[in-house]
Every structure is written in C-alpha cells, then in structure tokens.
Short mmCIF file of C-alpha atoms and ligand atoms in Angstrom, two decimals:
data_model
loop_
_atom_site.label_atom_id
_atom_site.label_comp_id
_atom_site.label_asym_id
_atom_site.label_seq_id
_atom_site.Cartn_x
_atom_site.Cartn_y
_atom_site.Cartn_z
CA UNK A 94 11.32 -60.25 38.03
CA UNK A 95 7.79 -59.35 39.88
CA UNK A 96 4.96 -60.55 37.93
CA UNK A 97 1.38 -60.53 38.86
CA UNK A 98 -0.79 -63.08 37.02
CA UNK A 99 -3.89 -63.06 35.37
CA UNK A 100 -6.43 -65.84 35.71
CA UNK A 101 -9.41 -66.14 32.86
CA UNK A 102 -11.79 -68.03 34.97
CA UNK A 103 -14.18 -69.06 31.87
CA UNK A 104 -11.16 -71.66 30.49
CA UNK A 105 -8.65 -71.27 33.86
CA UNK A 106 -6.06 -69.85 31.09
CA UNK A 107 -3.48 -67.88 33.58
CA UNK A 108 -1.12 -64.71 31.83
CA UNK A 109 1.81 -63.38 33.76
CA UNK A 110 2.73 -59.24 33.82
CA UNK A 111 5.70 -57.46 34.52
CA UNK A 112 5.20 -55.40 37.47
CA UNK A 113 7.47 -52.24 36.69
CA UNK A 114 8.73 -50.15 40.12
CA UNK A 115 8.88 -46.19 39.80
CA UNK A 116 11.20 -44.17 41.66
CA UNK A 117 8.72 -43.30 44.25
CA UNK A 118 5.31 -43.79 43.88
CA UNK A 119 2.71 -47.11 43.48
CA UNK A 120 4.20 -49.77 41.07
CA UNK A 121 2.55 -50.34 37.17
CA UNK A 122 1.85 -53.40 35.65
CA UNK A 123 3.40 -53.65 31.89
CA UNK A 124 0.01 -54.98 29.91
CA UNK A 125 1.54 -53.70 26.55
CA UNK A 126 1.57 -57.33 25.28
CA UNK A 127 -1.82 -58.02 27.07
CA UNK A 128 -3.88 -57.80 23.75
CA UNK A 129 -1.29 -60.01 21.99
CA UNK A 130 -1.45 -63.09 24.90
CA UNK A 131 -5.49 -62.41 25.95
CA UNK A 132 -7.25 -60.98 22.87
CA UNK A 133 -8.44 -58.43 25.76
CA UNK A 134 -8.64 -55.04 26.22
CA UNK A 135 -8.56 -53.06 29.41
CA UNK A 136 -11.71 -50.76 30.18
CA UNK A 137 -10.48 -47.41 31.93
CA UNK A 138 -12.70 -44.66 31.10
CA UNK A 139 -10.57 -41.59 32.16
CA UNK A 140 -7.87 -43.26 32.43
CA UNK A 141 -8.13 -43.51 36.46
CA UNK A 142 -5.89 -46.59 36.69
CA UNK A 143 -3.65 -46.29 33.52
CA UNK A 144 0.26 -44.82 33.24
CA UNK A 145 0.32 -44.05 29.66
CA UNK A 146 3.73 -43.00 29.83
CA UNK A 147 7.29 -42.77 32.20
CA UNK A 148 8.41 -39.90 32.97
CA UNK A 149 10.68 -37.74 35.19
CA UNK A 150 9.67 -34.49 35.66
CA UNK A 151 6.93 -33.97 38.03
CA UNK A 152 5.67 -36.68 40.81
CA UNK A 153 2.05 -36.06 42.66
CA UNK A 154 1.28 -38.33 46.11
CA UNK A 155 -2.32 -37.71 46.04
CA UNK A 156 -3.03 -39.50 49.13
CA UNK A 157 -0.73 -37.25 51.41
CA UNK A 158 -1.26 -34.00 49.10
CA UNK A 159 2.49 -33.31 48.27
CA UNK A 160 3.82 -32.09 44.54
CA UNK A 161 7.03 -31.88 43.60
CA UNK A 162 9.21 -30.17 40.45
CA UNK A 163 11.84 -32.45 39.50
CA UNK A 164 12.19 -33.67 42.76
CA UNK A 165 12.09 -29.89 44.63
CA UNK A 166 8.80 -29.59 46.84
CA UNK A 167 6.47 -27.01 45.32
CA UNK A 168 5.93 -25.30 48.60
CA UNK A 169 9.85 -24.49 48.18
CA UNK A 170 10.04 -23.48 44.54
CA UNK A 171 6.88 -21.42 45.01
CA UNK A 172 8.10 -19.59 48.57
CA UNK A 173 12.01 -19.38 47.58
CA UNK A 174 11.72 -19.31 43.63
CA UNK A 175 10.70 -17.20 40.81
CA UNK A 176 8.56 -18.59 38.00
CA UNK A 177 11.94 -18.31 35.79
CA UNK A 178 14.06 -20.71 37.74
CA UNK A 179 11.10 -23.21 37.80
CA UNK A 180 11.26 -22.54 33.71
CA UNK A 181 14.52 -23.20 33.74
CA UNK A 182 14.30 -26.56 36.10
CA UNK A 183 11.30 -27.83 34.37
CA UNK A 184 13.05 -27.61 30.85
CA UNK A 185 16.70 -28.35 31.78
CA UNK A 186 16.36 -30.32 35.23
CA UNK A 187 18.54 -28.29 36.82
CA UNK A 188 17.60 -25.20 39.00
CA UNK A 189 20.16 -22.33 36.89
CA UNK A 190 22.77 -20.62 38.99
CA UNK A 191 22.88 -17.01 39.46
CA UNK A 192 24.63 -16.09 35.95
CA UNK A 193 22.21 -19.22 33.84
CA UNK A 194 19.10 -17.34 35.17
CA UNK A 195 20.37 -13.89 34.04
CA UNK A 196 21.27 -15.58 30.88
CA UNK A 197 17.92 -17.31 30.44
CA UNK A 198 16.05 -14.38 31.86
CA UNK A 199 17.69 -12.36 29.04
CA UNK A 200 16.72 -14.65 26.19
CA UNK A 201 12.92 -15.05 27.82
CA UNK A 202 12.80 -11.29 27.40
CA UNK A 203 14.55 -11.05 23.55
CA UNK A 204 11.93 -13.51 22.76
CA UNK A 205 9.00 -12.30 23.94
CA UNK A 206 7.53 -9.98 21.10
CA UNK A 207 5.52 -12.14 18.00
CA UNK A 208 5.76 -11.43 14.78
CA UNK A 209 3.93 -8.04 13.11
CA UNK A 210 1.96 -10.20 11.05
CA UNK A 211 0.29 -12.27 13.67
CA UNK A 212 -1.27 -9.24 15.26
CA UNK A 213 -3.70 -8.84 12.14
CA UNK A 214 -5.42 -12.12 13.31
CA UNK A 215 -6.86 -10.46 16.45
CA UNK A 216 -8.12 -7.62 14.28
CA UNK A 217 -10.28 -10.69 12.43
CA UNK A 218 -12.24 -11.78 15.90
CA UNK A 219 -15.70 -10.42 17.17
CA UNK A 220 -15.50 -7.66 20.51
CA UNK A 221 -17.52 -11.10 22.31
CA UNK A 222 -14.50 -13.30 21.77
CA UNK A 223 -13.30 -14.94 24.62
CA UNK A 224 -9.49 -14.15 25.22
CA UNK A 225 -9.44 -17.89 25.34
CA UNK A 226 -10.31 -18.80 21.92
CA UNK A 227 -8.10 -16.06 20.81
CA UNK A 228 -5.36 -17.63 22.62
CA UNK A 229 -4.94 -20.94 21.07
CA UNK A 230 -6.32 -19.75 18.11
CA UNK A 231 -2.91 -17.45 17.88
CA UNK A 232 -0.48 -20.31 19.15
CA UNK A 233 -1.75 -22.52 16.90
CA UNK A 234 -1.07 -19.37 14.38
CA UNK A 235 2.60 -19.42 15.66
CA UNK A 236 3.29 -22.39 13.58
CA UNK A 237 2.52 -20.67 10.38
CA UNK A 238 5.42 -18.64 11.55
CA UNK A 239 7.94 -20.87 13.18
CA UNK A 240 7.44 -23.59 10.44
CA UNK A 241 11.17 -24.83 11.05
CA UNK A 242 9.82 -26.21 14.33
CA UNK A 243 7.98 -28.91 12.48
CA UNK A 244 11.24 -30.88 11.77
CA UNK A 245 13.58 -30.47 14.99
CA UNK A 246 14.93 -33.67 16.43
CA UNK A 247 17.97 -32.31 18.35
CA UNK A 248 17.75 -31.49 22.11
CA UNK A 249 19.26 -27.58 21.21
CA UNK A 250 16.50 -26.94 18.73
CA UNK A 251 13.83 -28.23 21.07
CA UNK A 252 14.92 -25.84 23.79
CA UNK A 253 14.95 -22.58 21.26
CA UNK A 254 11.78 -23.63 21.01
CA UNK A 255 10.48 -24.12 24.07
CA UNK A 256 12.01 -20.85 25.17
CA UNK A 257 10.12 -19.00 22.31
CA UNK A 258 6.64 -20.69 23.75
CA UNK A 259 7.54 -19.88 27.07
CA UNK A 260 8.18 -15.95 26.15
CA UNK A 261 5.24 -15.70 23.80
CA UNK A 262 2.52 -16.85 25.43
CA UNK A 263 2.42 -14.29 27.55
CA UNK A 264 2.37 -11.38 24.67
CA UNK A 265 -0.45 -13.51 23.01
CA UNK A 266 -2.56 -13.27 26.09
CA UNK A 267 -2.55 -9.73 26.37
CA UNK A 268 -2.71 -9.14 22.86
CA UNK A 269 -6.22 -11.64 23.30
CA UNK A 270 -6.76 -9.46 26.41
CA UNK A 271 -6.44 -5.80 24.51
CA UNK A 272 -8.57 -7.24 21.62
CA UNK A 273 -11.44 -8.34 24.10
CA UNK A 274 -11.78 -4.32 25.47
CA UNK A 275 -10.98 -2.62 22.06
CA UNK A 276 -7.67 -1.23 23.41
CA UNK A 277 -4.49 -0.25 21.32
CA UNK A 278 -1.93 -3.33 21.74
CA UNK A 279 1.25 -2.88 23.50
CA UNK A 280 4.74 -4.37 23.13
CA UNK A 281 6.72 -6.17 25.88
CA UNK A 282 8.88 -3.88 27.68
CA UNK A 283 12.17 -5.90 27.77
CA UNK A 284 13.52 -4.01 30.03
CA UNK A 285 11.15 -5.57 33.18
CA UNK A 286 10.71 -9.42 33.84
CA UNK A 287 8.66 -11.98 33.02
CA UNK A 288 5.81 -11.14 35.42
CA UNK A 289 6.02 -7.48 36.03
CA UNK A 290 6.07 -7.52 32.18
CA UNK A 291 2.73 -9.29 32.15
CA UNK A 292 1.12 -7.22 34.23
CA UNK A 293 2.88 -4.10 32.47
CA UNK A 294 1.31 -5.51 28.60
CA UNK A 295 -1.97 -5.89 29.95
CA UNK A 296 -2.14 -2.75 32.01
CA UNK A 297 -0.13 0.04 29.90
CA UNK A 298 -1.62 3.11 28.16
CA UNK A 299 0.78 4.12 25.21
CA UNK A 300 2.59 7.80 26.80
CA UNK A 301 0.86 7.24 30.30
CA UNK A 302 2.96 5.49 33.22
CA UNK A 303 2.10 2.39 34.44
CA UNK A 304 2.35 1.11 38.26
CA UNK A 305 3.43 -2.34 39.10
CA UNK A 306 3.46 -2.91 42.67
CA UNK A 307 6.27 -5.92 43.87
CA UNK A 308 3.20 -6.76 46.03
CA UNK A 309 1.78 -7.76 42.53
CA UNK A 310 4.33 -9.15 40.88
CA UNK A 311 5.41 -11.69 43.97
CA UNK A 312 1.49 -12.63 43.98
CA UNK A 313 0.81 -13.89 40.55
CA UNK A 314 4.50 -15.27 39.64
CA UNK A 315 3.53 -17.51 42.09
CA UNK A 316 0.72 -18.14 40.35
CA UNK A 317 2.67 -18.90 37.52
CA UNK A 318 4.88 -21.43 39.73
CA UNK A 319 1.96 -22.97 41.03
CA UNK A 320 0.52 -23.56 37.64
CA UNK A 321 3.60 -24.47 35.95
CA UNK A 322 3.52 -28.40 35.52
CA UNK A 323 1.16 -31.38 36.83
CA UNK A 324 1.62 -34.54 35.18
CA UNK A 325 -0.61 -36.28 32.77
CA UNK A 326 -3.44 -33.99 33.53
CA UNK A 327 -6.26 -33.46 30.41
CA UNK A 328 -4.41 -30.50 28.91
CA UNK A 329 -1.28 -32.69 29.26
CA UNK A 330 -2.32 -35.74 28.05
CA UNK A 331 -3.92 -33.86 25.17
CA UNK A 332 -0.77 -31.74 24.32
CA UNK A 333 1.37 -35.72 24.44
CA UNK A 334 -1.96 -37.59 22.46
CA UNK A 335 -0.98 -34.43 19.41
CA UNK A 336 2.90 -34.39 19.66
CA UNK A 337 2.53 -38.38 19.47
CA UNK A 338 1.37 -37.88 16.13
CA UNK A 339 4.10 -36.19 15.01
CA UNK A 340 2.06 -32.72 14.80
CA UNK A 341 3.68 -29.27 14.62
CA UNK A 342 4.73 -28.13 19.13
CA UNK A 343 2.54 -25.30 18.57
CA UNK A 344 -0.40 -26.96 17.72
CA UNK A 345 -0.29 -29.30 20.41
CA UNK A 346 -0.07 -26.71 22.79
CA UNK A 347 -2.68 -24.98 21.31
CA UNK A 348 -4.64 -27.97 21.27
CA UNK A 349 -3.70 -28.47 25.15
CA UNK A 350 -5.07 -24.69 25.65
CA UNK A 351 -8.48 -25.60 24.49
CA UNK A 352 -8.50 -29.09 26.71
CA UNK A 353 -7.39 -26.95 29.80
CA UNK A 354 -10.36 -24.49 28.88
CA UNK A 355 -13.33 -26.42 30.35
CA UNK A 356 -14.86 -26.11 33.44
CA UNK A 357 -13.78 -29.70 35.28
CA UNK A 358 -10.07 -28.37 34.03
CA UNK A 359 -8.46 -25.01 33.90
CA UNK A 360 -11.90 -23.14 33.25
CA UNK A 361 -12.64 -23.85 37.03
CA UNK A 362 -11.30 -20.55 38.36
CA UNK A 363 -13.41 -18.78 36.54
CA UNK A 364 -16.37 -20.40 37.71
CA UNK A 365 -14.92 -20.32 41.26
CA UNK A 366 -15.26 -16.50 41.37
CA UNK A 367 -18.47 -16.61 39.77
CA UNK A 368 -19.74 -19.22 42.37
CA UNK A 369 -18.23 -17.01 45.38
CA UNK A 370 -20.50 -13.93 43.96
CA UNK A 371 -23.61 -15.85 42.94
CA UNK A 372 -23.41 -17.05 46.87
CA UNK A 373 -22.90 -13.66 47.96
CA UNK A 374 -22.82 -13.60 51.60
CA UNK A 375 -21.64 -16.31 54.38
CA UNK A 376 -25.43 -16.44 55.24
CA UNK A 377 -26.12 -18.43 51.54
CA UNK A 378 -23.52 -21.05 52.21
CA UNK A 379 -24.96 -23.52 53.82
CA UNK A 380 -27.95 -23.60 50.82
CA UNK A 381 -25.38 -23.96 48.39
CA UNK A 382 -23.44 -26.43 50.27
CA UNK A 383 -26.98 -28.13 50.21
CA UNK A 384 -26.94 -28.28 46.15
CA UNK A 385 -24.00 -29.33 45.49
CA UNK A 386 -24.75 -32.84 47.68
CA UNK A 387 -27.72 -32.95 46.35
CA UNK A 388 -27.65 -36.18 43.75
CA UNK A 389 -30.38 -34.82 41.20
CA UNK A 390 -28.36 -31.24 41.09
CA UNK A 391 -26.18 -30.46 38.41
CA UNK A 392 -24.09 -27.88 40.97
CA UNK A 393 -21.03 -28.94 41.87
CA UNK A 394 -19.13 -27.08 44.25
CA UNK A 395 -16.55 -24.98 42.22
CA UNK A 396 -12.72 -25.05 43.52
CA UNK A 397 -13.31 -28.15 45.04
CA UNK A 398 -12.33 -32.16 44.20
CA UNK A 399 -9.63 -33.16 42.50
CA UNK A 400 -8.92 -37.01 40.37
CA UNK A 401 -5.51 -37.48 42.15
CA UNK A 402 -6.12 -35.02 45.59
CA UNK A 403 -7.69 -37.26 47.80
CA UNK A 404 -6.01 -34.60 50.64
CA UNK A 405 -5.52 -30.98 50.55
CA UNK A 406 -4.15 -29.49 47.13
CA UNK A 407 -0.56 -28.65 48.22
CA UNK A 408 -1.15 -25.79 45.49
CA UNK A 409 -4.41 -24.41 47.50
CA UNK A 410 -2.63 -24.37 50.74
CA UNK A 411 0.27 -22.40 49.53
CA UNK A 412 -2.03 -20.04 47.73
CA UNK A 413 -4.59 -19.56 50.79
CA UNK A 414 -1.47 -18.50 52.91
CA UNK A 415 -0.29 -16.14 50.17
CA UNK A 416 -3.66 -14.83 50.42
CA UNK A 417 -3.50 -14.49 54.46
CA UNK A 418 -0.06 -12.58 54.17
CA UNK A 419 -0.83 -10.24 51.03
CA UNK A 420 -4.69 -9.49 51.42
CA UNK A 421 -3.99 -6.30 53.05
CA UNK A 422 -1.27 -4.94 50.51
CA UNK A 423 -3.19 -6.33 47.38
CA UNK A 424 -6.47 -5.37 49.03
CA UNK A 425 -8.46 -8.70 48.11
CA UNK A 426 -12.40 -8.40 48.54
CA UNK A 427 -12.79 -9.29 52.31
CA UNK A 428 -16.52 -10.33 51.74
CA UNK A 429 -15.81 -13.05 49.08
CA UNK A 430 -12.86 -14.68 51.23
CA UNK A 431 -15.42 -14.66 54.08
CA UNK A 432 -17.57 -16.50 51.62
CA UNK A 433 -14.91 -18.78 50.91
CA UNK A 434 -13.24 -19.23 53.75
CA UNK A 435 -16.85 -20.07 55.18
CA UNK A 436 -17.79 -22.45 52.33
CA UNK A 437 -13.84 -24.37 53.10
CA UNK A 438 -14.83 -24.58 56.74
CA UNK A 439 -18.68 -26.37 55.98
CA UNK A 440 -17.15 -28.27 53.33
CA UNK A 441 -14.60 -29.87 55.14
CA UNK A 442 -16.37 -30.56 57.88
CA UNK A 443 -19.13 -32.38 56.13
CA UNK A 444 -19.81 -35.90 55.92
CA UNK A 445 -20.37 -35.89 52.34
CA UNK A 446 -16.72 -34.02 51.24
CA UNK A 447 -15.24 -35.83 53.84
CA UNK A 448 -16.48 -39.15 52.71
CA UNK A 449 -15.42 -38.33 48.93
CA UNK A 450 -12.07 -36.89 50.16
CA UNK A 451 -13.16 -33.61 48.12
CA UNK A 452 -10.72 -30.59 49.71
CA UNK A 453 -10.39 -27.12 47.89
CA UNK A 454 -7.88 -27.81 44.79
CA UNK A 455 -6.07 -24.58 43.21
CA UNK A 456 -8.73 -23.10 41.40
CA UNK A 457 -10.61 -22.58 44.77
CA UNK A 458 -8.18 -19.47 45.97
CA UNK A 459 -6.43 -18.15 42.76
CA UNK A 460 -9.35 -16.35 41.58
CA UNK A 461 -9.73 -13.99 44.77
CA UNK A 462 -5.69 -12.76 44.52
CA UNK A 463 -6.16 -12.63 40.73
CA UNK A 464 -9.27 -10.06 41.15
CA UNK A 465 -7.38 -8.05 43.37
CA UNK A 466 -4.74 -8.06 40.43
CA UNK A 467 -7.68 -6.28 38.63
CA UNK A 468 -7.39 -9.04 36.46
CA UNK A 469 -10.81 -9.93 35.25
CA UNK A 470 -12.83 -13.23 35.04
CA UNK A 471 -12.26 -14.32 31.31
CA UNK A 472 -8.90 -13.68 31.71
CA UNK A 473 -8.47 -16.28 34.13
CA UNK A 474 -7.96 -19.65 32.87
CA UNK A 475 -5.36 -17.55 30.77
CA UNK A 476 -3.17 -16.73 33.30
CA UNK A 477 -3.40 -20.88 33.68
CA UNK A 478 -1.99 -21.24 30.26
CA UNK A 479 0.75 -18.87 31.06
CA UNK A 480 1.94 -20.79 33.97
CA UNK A 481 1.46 -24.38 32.47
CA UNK A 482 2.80 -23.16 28.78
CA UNK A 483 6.62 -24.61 30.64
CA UNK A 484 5.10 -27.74 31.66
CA UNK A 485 3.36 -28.55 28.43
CA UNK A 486 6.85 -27.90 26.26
CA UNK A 487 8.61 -29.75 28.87
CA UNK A 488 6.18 -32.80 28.27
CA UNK A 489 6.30 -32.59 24.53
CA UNK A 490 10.55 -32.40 24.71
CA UNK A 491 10.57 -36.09 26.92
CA UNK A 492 7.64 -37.63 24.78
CA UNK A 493 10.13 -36.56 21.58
CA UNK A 494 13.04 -38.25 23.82
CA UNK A 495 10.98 -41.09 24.36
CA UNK A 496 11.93 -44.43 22.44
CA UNK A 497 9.15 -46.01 23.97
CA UNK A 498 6.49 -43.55 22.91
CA UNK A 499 4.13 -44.61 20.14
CA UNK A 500 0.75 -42.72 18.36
CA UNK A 501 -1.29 -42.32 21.14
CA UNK A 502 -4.48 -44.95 19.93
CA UNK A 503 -6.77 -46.04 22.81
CA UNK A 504 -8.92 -48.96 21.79
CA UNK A 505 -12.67 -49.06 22.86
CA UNK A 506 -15.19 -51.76 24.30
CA UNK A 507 -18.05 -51.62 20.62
CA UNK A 508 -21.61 -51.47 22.26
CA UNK A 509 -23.10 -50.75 18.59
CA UNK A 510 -24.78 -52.84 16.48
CA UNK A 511 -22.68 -56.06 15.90
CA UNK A 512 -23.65 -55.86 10.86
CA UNK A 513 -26.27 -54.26 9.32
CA UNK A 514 -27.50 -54.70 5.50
CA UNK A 515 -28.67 -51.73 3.55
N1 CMC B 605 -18.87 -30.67 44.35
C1 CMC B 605 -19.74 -31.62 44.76
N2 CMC B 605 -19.55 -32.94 44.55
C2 CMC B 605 -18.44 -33.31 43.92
C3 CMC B 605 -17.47 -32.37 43.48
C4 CMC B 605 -17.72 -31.01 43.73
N3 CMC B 605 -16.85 -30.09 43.33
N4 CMC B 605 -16.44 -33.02 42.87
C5 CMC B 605 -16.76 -34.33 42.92
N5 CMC B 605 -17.95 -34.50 43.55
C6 CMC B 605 -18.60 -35.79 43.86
C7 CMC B 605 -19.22 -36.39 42.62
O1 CMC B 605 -20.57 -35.97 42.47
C8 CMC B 605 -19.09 -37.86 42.91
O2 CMC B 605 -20.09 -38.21 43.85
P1 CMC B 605 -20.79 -39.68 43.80
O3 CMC B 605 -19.67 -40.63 44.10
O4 CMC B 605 -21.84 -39.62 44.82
O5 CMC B 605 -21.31 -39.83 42.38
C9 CMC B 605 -17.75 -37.98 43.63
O6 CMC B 605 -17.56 -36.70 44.25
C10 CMC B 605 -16.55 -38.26 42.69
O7 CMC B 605 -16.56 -37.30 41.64
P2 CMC B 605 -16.02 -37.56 40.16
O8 CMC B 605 -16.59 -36.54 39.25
O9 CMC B 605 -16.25 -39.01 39.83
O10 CMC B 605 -14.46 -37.34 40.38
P3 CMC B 605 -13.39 -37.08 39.25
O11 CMC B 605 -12.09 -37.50 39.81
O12 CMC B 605 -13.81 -37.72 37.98
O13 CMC B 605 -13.45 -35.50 39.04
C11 CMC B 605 -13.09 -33.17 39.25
C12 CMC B 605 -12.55 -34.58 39.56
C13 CMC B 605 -12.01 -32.13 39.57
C14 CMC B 605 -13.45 -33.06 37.78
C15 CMC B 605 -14.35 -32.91 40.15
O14 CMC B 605 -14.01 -33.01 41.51
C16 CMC B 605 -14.99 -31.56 39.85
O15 CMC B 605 -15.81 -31.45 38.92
N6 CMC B 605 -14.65 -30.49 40.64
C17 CMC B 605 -15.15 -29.15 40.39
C18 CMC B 605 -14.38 -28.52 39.23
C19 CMC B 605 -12.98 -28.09 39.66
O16 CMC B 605 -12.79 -27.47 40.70
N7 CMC B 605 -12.00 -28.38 38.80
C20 CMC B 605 -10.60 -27.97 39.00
C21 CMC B 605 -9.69 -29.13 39.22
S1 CMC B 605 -8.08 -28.60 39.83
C22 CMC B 605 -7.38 -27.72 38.51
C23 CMC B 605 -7.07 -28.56 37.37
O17 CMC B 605 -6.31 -29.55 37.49
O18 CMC B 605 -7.50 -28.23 36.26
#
C-alpha cells in the first residue's frame, strides 16, 4: 500500500495516508480519517486540490488540454457524433448502435412536451425576466409534477428520469424564451430531432413555416456536445452537494442551473459577446488587453482562463474550427471574429496570459456561432443548460450509485470571535 506521511512539526507526531491511484490521471491522498487521527482540518478554498468524489464518466488533463466522454475524445464525439449518442453514452456508458439511438431518439422526442399546467407559471413572471430565472424556476417546478421521482432507487427508474430531464429542458427554455418577447408558446414538433426541434420551438410562428438550415442544426448540436458534461465543475458540484442530501433530481438540477448562471461559470458567454461589442473594432484591443492586466481593474478578459485549462480548451479549439468551416454558410459577424480573433492572437502572445497559462476556454467562441443562430444574448447561458442538463443527471445517477457518498458538509477554519456574554 502507498502511503504518504504527515509530520506535525510542533510535537514530531507523524500520520500515514493512503495514496489512492485513478485510472489515468494524478493520484489522491485518502484524508477521510484525517480529522479522526489529527484533530485537523484541511483549508482548500475552492476546492483547487480536493477530489470530493470517484467517478467514471468524464476525465479532464488540464495540463495538455484534452477531454474525454467516457473514455471517447471530445474532438471525436463532437466531429463524428450527434448530441443524442453523447446522451446516450453519458447516461448508459455505451455509445447506442444504430437501432438503440432510433429507439432513444424516439423516447427523447415522446418526452419532450411538459405538462399543461406548468405553462401557467411563465404567465406569473415580469416581460424583464431573464429566461434564466425562468428556467430553473420551471425545473425546479417539474418536481411538483414528477413527485414519484423523489423516491426512485432502481437504475430503470433513474434513467426514465433522466430521459424526461434530458427532453424537457429544452421545451422549458423556449417556453422561458417565448415568455421573455411576449410571443404565443409553441409545442415540440416530434416529428424533427432534438436540435432542429430547438431551433424549430424557439423560432416557429403558429400557421407560418419555419426554416431550419442543416448548416444550423450541425452548428449548435455541437454546441450541445461540447457542453454536455465536465466533471466536478460549480454547477456540478452544486447539482451532487443537493442530490447528497437526498433532495428531489429536479431541484438539484435546478439548483445546478442557477450555480452555472454566473459570470466566472456558464454566464461567461454572455459577457463574451458583450465584451467583443463593447471593444468594437481590432483598433480597441490592445486598450482592453491593457485592463484586464491591470491589478487595480476589475476587467477580466471574458472567454478567457480556466481552473483546470492550464493549455488550450480542447472545447474552444473545436469550436473556433467549426467557426472557420461554417462562417460563410451561417454568416457569423466578420467584424466581431476579427475582434476576437485579434484579442486570441495579443492574448496569447503576452507575457502576462502566458505566464498565468490563461488560453480562450469555450465561452470565448460559442457566442459568435450562437448570434449567427439569431439566438440572442440572454438566451445564452441557456443553451449551456441544455447541453449540460445530460451531464448533470448523469452525475446525480453515480452519486445515487455511490456507497461511498455521504451529505456533502465541508467544515471551515472559525476566524470569529472565540464567546461572547450578552
Ligand atoms: N482576464 C484577466 N486575468 C485573468 C483572467 C481573465 N479572464 N482569468 C484569470 N486571470 C488572472 C487573475 O487575475 C489571477 O491573476 P493574479 O495571479 O495576478 O492574481 C490569475 O489569472 C489566476 O486567476 P484566478 O481567478 O485565481 O483563477 P481561477 O482558477 O480561480 O478562475 C476563472 C478561473 C475561469 C473563473 C477565471 O479565469 C475567469 O474569471 N475567467 C473569465 C470568466 C470566464 O471566461 N469563465 C468561463 C470559464 S469556462 C466555462 C465554464 O466552465 O463555465
């Protein structure tokens, strides 16, 4: 057995660990008896150094910038793959054959429409809402709906239900979507996939037809694929901390929705976009490049940096090729890639991002192919949730699996006063 010992240099007390080996990837030290031997506590704000779980689905090298699905690279899934077989490998492990994707395909599609009832709730928010609140406001509604979910211990029931997040999500975002312009809603046409469906529910005029260019649909399903699962992320970790509790699936994914909706998380690539237009024009770059190294600025440079990335975001790279073969067909703004394409080239080439290993992550490219989707800002960090809905459920299925799990209860280091008398 590998151990790695402790020494407490105040009394020379030594402590031995476990050192536990992965498949692939550095090795962990067990300190889950540490408190019990030393009295101690570890100090990792953010967790940079801490595995709080095993698991099997998804494995990051953050060093060499390579991601991969249940052991498939993502640059495969996302080039030779649809969003649906990733579904399918993320939840079952297995990539389906021809006739298990037709079958799951088929039940994706039965699922997809939500209840009558739940469409009054959008009626109750303000025209300002953003279609993020609205969206994990109405998962976290699904539970009031799918109650039986709260008790399911078997493998089959956690799938039905994984397979009803997977196909509703995307009706509740453009249900949140409609509400946010005022326009009627629209049901999922069943008889198109996953994606083209998407676009179709956000796009559709009732007795008008709509046009869904494959152009489109190849663009953001892999999107989706891209999106679809990343370890122990904050939305992640957030959707595990709920489940461990023994909380209802729905509202751990809803509370993963509202983790994934700030701006250091999911709510980048809406900022991205928002960056690339506040900058304007290649000629502002440089200033703005400027800022964001400047230590007593706020500004951060949006799109780029990542905890684990200390290399190129295997995500970005696939998406900033997707954007050199499709800009034409999907007709992406040429002045904002020059913008970004220009801000990639400074960044990369400066002491300070190379120092700090800070390279454009996903958010940095998604938002340009999503605008020429017509898709607009707010709407973003949705089409995140969409694509990580799979990886979330997938999570909360092996944390359910998991006889090692327990109620996810950091402790703290007290810097408070010590007793006080009244
Ligand atoms: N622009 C300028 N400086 C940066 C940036 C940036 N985007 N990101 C990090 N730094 C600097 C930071 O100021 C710090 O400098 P110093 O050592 O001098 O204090 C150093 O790099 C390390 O930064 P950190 O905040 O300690 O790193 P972290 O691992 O805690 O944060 C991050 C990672 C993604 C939150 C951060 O890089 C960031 O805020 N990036 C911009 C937001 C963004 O693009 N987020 C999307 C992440 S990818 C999608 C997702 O997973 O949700």
């Amino acid at each position: 057995m590998a151990t790695v010992t402790l020494t407490d240099n105040r009394n020379g007390k030594k402590y031995e660990f476990e050192i536990l080996s992965p498949s692939v990837g550095p090795d962990v030290i067990d300190i889950r008896s540490l408190y019990q031997t030393t009295g101690m506590f570890t100090y990792d704000p953010g967790f940079t150094s801490t595995a709080s779980c095993s698991s099997n689905i998804t494995y990051i090298d953050g060093e060499k910038g390579e991601l991969r699905y249940r052991g498939y690279d993502i640059s495969d899934l996302a080039t030779k793959k649809t969003y649906l077989d990733t579904c399918h490998l993320l939840l079952t492990g297995k990539l389906p054959s021809k006739s298990e994707l037709a079958a799951f395909d088929l039940e994706i599609r039965k699922r997809s429409f939500v209840h009558e009832g739940l469409k009054n709730l959008f009626y109750a928010f303000p025209d300002s809402a953003h279609p993020m609140a609205m969206m994990s406001s109405s998962v976290s509604a699904l539970s009031a709906f799918h109650y039986e979910h709260l008790d399911i211990d078997q493998e089959e029931e956690f799938q039905v239900m994984a397979r009803r997040i997977v196909a509703k999500i995307p009706t509740l975002a453009a249900l949140s979507y409609r509400r946010s312009l005022g326009i009627p809603f629209i049901y999922p046409d069943i008889e198109r996939s996953f994606t083209e469906n998407f676009l179709y529910m956000m796009r559709a005029y009732p007795s008008a037809k709509t046009i869904i260019r494959d152009v489109e649909v190849k663009a953001l399903d892999t999107i989706f694929t891209l999106h679809a699962e990343h370890e122990q992320n904050a939305s992640t970790s957030t959707v595990r901390a709920v489940a461990s509790t023994g909380a209802h699936p729905y509202a751990a994914i809803s509370a993963g929705i509202n983790a994934l909706w700030g701006r250091a998380h999911g709510g980048a690539n809406e900022s991205v976009i928002a960056q690339l237009e506040m900058i304007g024009s290649v000629d502002n770059v440089d200033e703005f490049i400027k800022k964001a190294k400047d230590p007593d600025d706020d500004f951060r440079l949006m799109g780029f940096g990542h905890r684990v990335y200390k290399n190129f975001d295997p995500r970005a790279r696939i998406l900033k090729n997707l954007l050199d073969e499709l800009k034409e067909d999907l007709g992406v703004d040429s002045e904002l890639l020059e913008v970004a394409k220009k801000i990639e080239e400074v960044a990369l080439t400066d002491e300070y991002f190379i120092k700090r290993k800070l390279y454009p992550n996903i958010d940095f490219y998604s938002g340009l192919i999503l605008t020429a989707l017509k898709i607009p800002k707010s709407l973003f960090t949705i089409i995140f949730v969409i694509g990580r809905s799979v990886g979330w459920i997938t999570q909360w299925i092996e944390l359910k699996h998991d006889k090692e799990m327990k109620i996810a209860r950091p402790r703290q280091k007290y810097t408070g006063p010590v007793s006080k008398k009244i």
